[in-house]
mmCIF file of C-alpha atoms in Angstrom:
data_model
loop_
_atom_site.group_PDB
_atom_site.id
_atom_site.type_symbol
_atom_site.label_atom_id
_atom_site.label_comp_id
_atom_site.label_asym_id
_atom_site.label_seq_id
_atom_site.Cartn_x
_atom_site.Cartn_y
_atom_site.Cartn_z
ATOM 1 C CA MET A 1 -67.155 13.261 21.118
ATOM 2 C CA PRO A 2 -67.858 11.105 24.202
ATOM 3 C CA SER A 3 -65.428 11.669 27.074
ATOM 4 C CA ARG A 4 -64.531 7.950 27.113
ATOM 5 C CA ARG A 5 -63.354 8.200 23.498
ATOM 6 C CA ARG A 6 -61.594 11.491 24.159
ATOM 7 C CA ASN A 7 -59.773 9.948 27.109
ATOM 8 C CA SER A 8 -58.884 6.756 25.245
ATOM 9 C CA ILE A 9 -57.276 8.606 22.354
ATOM 10 C CA ALA A 10 -55.921 11.495 24.340
ATOM 11 C CA ARG A 11 -52.283 12.361 24.022
ATOM 12 C CA ARG A 12 -49.811 9.494 23.812
ATOM 13 C CA ARG A 13 -46.302 10.332 24.833
ATOM 14 C CA ALA A 14 -42.938 8.734 24.141
ATOM 15 C CA GLU A 15 -39.392 9.800 24.924
ATOM 16 C CA GLU A 16 -37.061 10.439 22.006
ATOM 17 C CA ASP A 17 -33.506 11.524 22.788
ATOM 18 C CA ASP A 18 -34.637 13.630 25.759
ATOM 19 C CA HIS A 19 -37.309 15.367 23.655
ATOM 20 C CA ARG A 20 -40.997 14.813 24.288
ATOM 21 C CA MET A 21 -42.991 13.557 21.333
ATOM 22 C CA THR A 22 -46.756 13.905 21.530
ATOM 23 C CA VAL A 23 -49.462 12.426 19.329
ATOM 24 C CA ARG A 24 -52.747 14.271 19.301
ATOM 25 C CA GLU A 25 -55.999 14.227 17.400
ATOM 26 C CA VAL A 26 -56.334 17.339 15.266
ATOM 27 C CA PRO A 27 -59.808 18.879 15.323
ATOM 28 C CA PRO A 28 -61.204 19.718 11.856
ATOM 29 C CA GLN A 29 -61.088 23.449 12.600
ATOM 30 C CA ASP A 30 -57.283 23.168 12.922
ATOM 31 C CA TRP A 31 -57.019 22.481 9.195
ATOM 32 C CA GLN A 32 -53.746 24.470 9.005
ATOM 33 C CA THR A 33 -51.970 21.793 11.074
ATOM 34 C CA VAL A 34 -53.453 19.084 8.855
ATOM 35 C CA ARG A 35 -52.254 21.005 5.787
ATOM 36 C CA THR A 36 -48.731 21.302 7.229
ATOM 37 C CA ALA A 37 -48.599 17.573 7.992
ATOM 38 C CA ARG A 38 -50.044 16.528 4.635
ATOM 39 C CA LEU A 39 -47.733 18.745 2.587
ATOM 40 C CA ALA A 40 -44.741 17.401 4.521
ATOM 41 C CA ALA A 41 -45.925 13.852 3.809
ATOM 42 C CA LEU A 42 -46.357 14.544 0.109
ATOM 43 C CA ALA A 43 -42.976 16.301 -0.111
ATOM 44 C CA GLY A 44 -41.208 13.489 1.731
ATOM 45 C CA SER A 45 -42.696 10.551 -0.158
ATOM 46 C CA ALA A 46 -42.133 9.069 -3.568
ATOM 47 C CA PRO A 47 -44.664 10.199 -6.185
ATOM 48 C CA GLY A 48 -47.556 7.753 -6.312
ATOM 49 C CA THR A 49 -47.341 6.853 -2.623
ATOM 50 C CA PHE A 50 -50.420 8.967 -1.942
ATOM 51 C CA ALA A 51 -53.458 9.631 -4.129
ATOM 52 C CA THR A 52 -52.609 13.337 -4.279
ATOM 53 C CA LEU A 53 -49.448 14.838 -5.718
ATOM 54 C CA LEU A 54 -47.585 17.584 -3.852
ATOM 55 C CA GLU A 55 -48.098 20.109 -6.658
ATOM 56 C CA GLU A 56 -51.833 19.469 -6.612
ATOM 57 C CA ALA A 57 -52.180 19.888 -2.825
ATOM 58 C CA GLN A 58 -50.061 23.048 -2.820
ATOM 59 C CA GLY A 59 -52.719 24.609 -5.043
ATOM 60 C CA TRP A 60 -55.644 23.831 -2.767
ATOM 61 C CA ASP A 61 -57.395 26.827 -1.240
ATOM 62 C CA GLU A 62 -58.551 27.150 2.367
ATOM 63 C CA GLU A 63 -62.019 25.731 1.649
ATOM 64 C CA HIS A 64 -60.570 22.634 -0.025
ATOM 65 C CA TRP A 65 -58.270 22.006 2.971
ATOM 66 C CA LYS A 66 -61.185 22.409 5.375
ATOM 67 C CA GLN A 67 -63.239 19.867 3.418
ATOM 68 C CA TRP A 68 -60.314 17.437 3.138
ATOM 69 C CA SER A 69 -59.680 17.702 6.897
ATOM 70 C CA ALA A 70 -63.347 17.212 7.756
ATOM 71 C CA ARG A 71 -63.534 13.872 5.871
ATOM 72 C CA ARG A 72 -61.047 12.142 8.153
ATOM 73 C CA THR A 73 -59.882 12.002 11.741
ATOM 74 C CA MET A 74 -56.259 13.135 11.695
ATOM 75 C CA PHE A 75 -53.536 12.603 14.250
ATOM 76 C CA VAL A 76 -50.194 14.357 14.255
ATOM 77 C CA ALA A 77 -46.986 13.553 16.063
ATOM 78 C CA GLU A 78 -45.198 16.633 17.292
ATOM 79 C CA SER A 79 -41.830 17.254 18.830
ATOM 80 C CA GLY A 80 -42.022 20.667 20.408
ATOM 81 C CA THR A 81 -43.879 22.766 17.858
ATOM 82 C CA GLU A 82 -42.695 20.720 14.868
ATOM 83 C CA VAL A 83 -44.992 18.213 13.144
ATOM 84 C CA ILE A 84 -42.936 15.053 12.611
ATOM 85 C CA GLY A 85 -45.618 12.652 11.447
ATOM 86 C CA CYS A 86 -49.280 12.085 10.742
ATOM 87 C CA ALA A 87 -51.874 9.370 10.264
ATOM 88 C CA GLY A 88 -55.587 9.466 9.716
ATOM 89 C CA GLY A 89 -58.671 7.363 9.989
ATOM 90 C CA ILE A 90 -61.597 7.174 7.595
ATOM 91 C CA ARG A 91 -64.469 4.761 7.182
ATOM 92 C CA GLU A 92 -64.838 2.773 3.973
ATOM 93 C CA HIS A 93 -68.114 0.854 3.826
ATOM 94 C CA GLY A 94 -68.398 1.214 7.610
ATOM 95 C CA VAL A 95 -64.919 -0.208 8.276
ATOM 96 C CA PRO A 96 -62.185 1.967 9.815
ATOM 97 C CA VAL A 97 -59.166 2.430 7.548
ATOM 98 C CA LEU A 98 -55.746 3.847 8.409
ATOM 99 C CA VAL A 99 -54.766 6.493 5.832
ATOM 100 C CA SER A 100 -52.242 9.275 5.258
ATOM 101 C CA MET A 101 -49.496 7.596 7.298
ATOM 102 C CA PHE A 102 -46.176 9.446 7.216
ATOM 103 C CA VAL A 103 -43.223 10.016 9.557
ATOM 104 C CA GLU A 104 -40.339 12.383 8.840
ATOM 105 C CA PRO A 105 -37.223 10.373 7.886
ATOM 106 C CA ALA A 106 -35.245 11.671 10.897
ATOM 107 C CA ALA A 107 -37.963 10.400 13.262
ATOM 108 C CA ARG A 108 -38.310 6.915 11.774
ATOM 109 C CA GLY A 109 -37.353 4.057 14.054
ATOM 110 C CA THR A 110 -38.055 6.105 17.194
ATOM 111 C CA GLY A 111 -41.584 4.907 18.011
ATOM 112 C CA VAL A 112 -43.435 7.704 16.207
ATOM 113 C CA SER A 113 -45.007 5.318 13.681
ATOM 114 C CA ARG A 114 -46.124 2.971 16.449
ATOM 115 C CA ALA A 115 -47.699 5.844 18.410
ATOM 116 C CA LEU A 116 -49.575 7.123 15.342
ATOM 117 C CA ILE A 117 -50.886 3.668 14.420
ATOM 118 C CA GLU A 118 -51.956 3.065 18.028
ATOM 119 C CA ALA A 119 -53.809 6.405 18.039
ATOM 120 C CA VAL A 120 -55.769 5.413 14.922
ATOM 121 C CA ALA A 121 -56.414 1.934 16.377
ATOM 122 C CA ASP A 122 -57.716 3.553 19.583
ATOM 123 C CA TRP A 123 -59.991 5.774 17.464
ATOM 124 C CA ALA A 124 -61.420 2.667 15.763
ATOM 125 C CA ARG A 125 -61.806 0.772 19.063
ATOM 126 C CA ALA A 126 -63.606 3.733 20.632
ATOM 127 C CA ASP A 127 -66.293 3.366 17.961
ATOM 128 C CA GLY A 128 -66.658 -0.347 18.757
ATOM 129 C CA HIS A 129 -64.786 -1.741 15.760
ATOM 130 C CA ALA A 130 -62.934 -5.060 16.025
ATOM 131 C CA GLU A 131 -60.727 -4.467 12.993
ATOM 132 C CA LEU A 132 -58.610 -1.729 11.396
ATOM 133 C CA ARG A 133 -57.641 -1.952 7.743
ATOM 134 C CA LEU A 134 -55.182 -0.155 5.483
ATOM 135 C CA TRP A 135 -53.918 -0.218 1.919
ATOM 136 C CA VAL A 136 -50.189 -0.440 1.208
ATOM 137 C CA LEU A 137 -48.551 0.157 -2.158
ATOM 138 C CA ASP A 138 -47.044 -3.029 -3.549
ATOM 139 C CA GLY A 139 -43.279 -2.702 -3.271
ATOM 140 C CA ASN A 140 -43.340 -0.325 -0.303
ATOM 141 C CA THR A 141 -41.331 -2.794 1.758
ATOM 142 C CA PRO A 142 -40.535 -0.465 4.705
ATOM 143 C CA ALA A 143 -44.236 0.285 5.205
ATOM 144 C CA GLU A 144 -45.194 -3.369 4.855
ATOM 145 C CA LYS A 145 -42.584 -4.384 7.446
ATOM 146 C CA LEU A 146 -43.827 -1.719 9.861
ATOM 147 C CA TYR A 147 -47.439 -2.824 9.494
ATOM 148 C CA ARG A 148 -46.537 -6.498 9.956
ATOM 149 C CA ARG A 149 -44.561 -5.616 13.131
ATOM 150 C CA MET A 150 -47.677 -3.850 14.379
ATOM 151 C CA GLY A 151 -49.766 -7.001 13.807
ATOM 152 C CA PHE A 152 -51.368 -6.287 10.443
ATOM 153 C CA ALA A 153 -51.781 -9.204 8.033
ATOM 154 C CA SER A 154 -52.659 -9.300 4.362
ATOM 155 C CA THR A 155 -56.333 -9.907 3.614
ATOM 156 C CA GLY A 156 -55.551 -11.216 0.131
ATOM 157 C CA VAL A 157 -57.414 -8.302 -1.478
ATOM 158 C CA SER A 158 -55.613 -6.031 -3.925
ATOM 159 C CA ARG A 159 -56.630 -3.216 -6.243
ATOM 160 C CA SER A 160 -55.154 -0.987 -8.888
ATOM 161 C CA THR A 161 -54.548 2.534 -7.650
ATOM 162 C CA GLY A 162 -55.213 3.992 -11.076
ATOM 163 C CA VAL A 163 -54.117 7.327 -9.670
ATOM 164 C CA HIS A 164 -50.754 8.348 -11.121
ATOM 165 C CA ALA A 165 -49.415 5.071 -12.441
ATOM 166 C CA PRO A 166 -50.720 1.556 -12.901
ATOM 167 C CA ASP A 167 -49.653 0.577 -9.388
ATOM 168 C CA THR A 168 -51.237 -2.060 -7.207
ATOM 169 C CA GLU A 169 -51.934 -1.776 -3.532
ATOM 170 C CA TYR A 170 -53.050 -4.470 -1.212
ATOM 171 C CA GLU A 171 -55.162 -4.525 1.885
ATOM 172 C CA MET A 172 -53.947 -5.391 5.365
ATOM 173 C CA SER A 173 -56.010 -5.840 8.514
ATOM 174 C CA LEU A 174 -55.355 -5.627 12.238
ATOM 175 C CA ALA A 175 -57.579 -7.359 14.759
ATOM 176 C CA LEU A 176 -58.373 -4.877 17.531
ATOM 177 C CA ARG A 177 -58.508 -6.266 21.034
#
């Protein structure tokens, strides 16, 4: 990874009730941290929010977790040694996409979501992209409000998730400056 990119997405810090919160990129070899964050996200979200169900992910072996981690760039928010949130970046058809966004309920409204989204946006910028996209489940009003506050706008594109229920998700995009 070029040092410019490493420096641009290096640790972001925010103060939260006199506790230091840090967002960091998780290297693929630290798949255990990714597993911890992902299982917490699946346990703390309504079924159908993510493409994978908690019960399914709990059954994954080490090799599956390593492969899952290697297919994305993951960021975690930590308070002390506790993972309190995560977000990832993947490329779909060459376009960076924010995925796997989750913040523990107790940490919501404290800036953790903003820091995670900014880390993924920095990751996309570092690769020269002018846009970051995401998919949000129709009816997930809190997530939609967060993304709009962060500057995302609907692209007008929607799709059926076809994963666990006949849900629809729609695409949002953020212009990167």
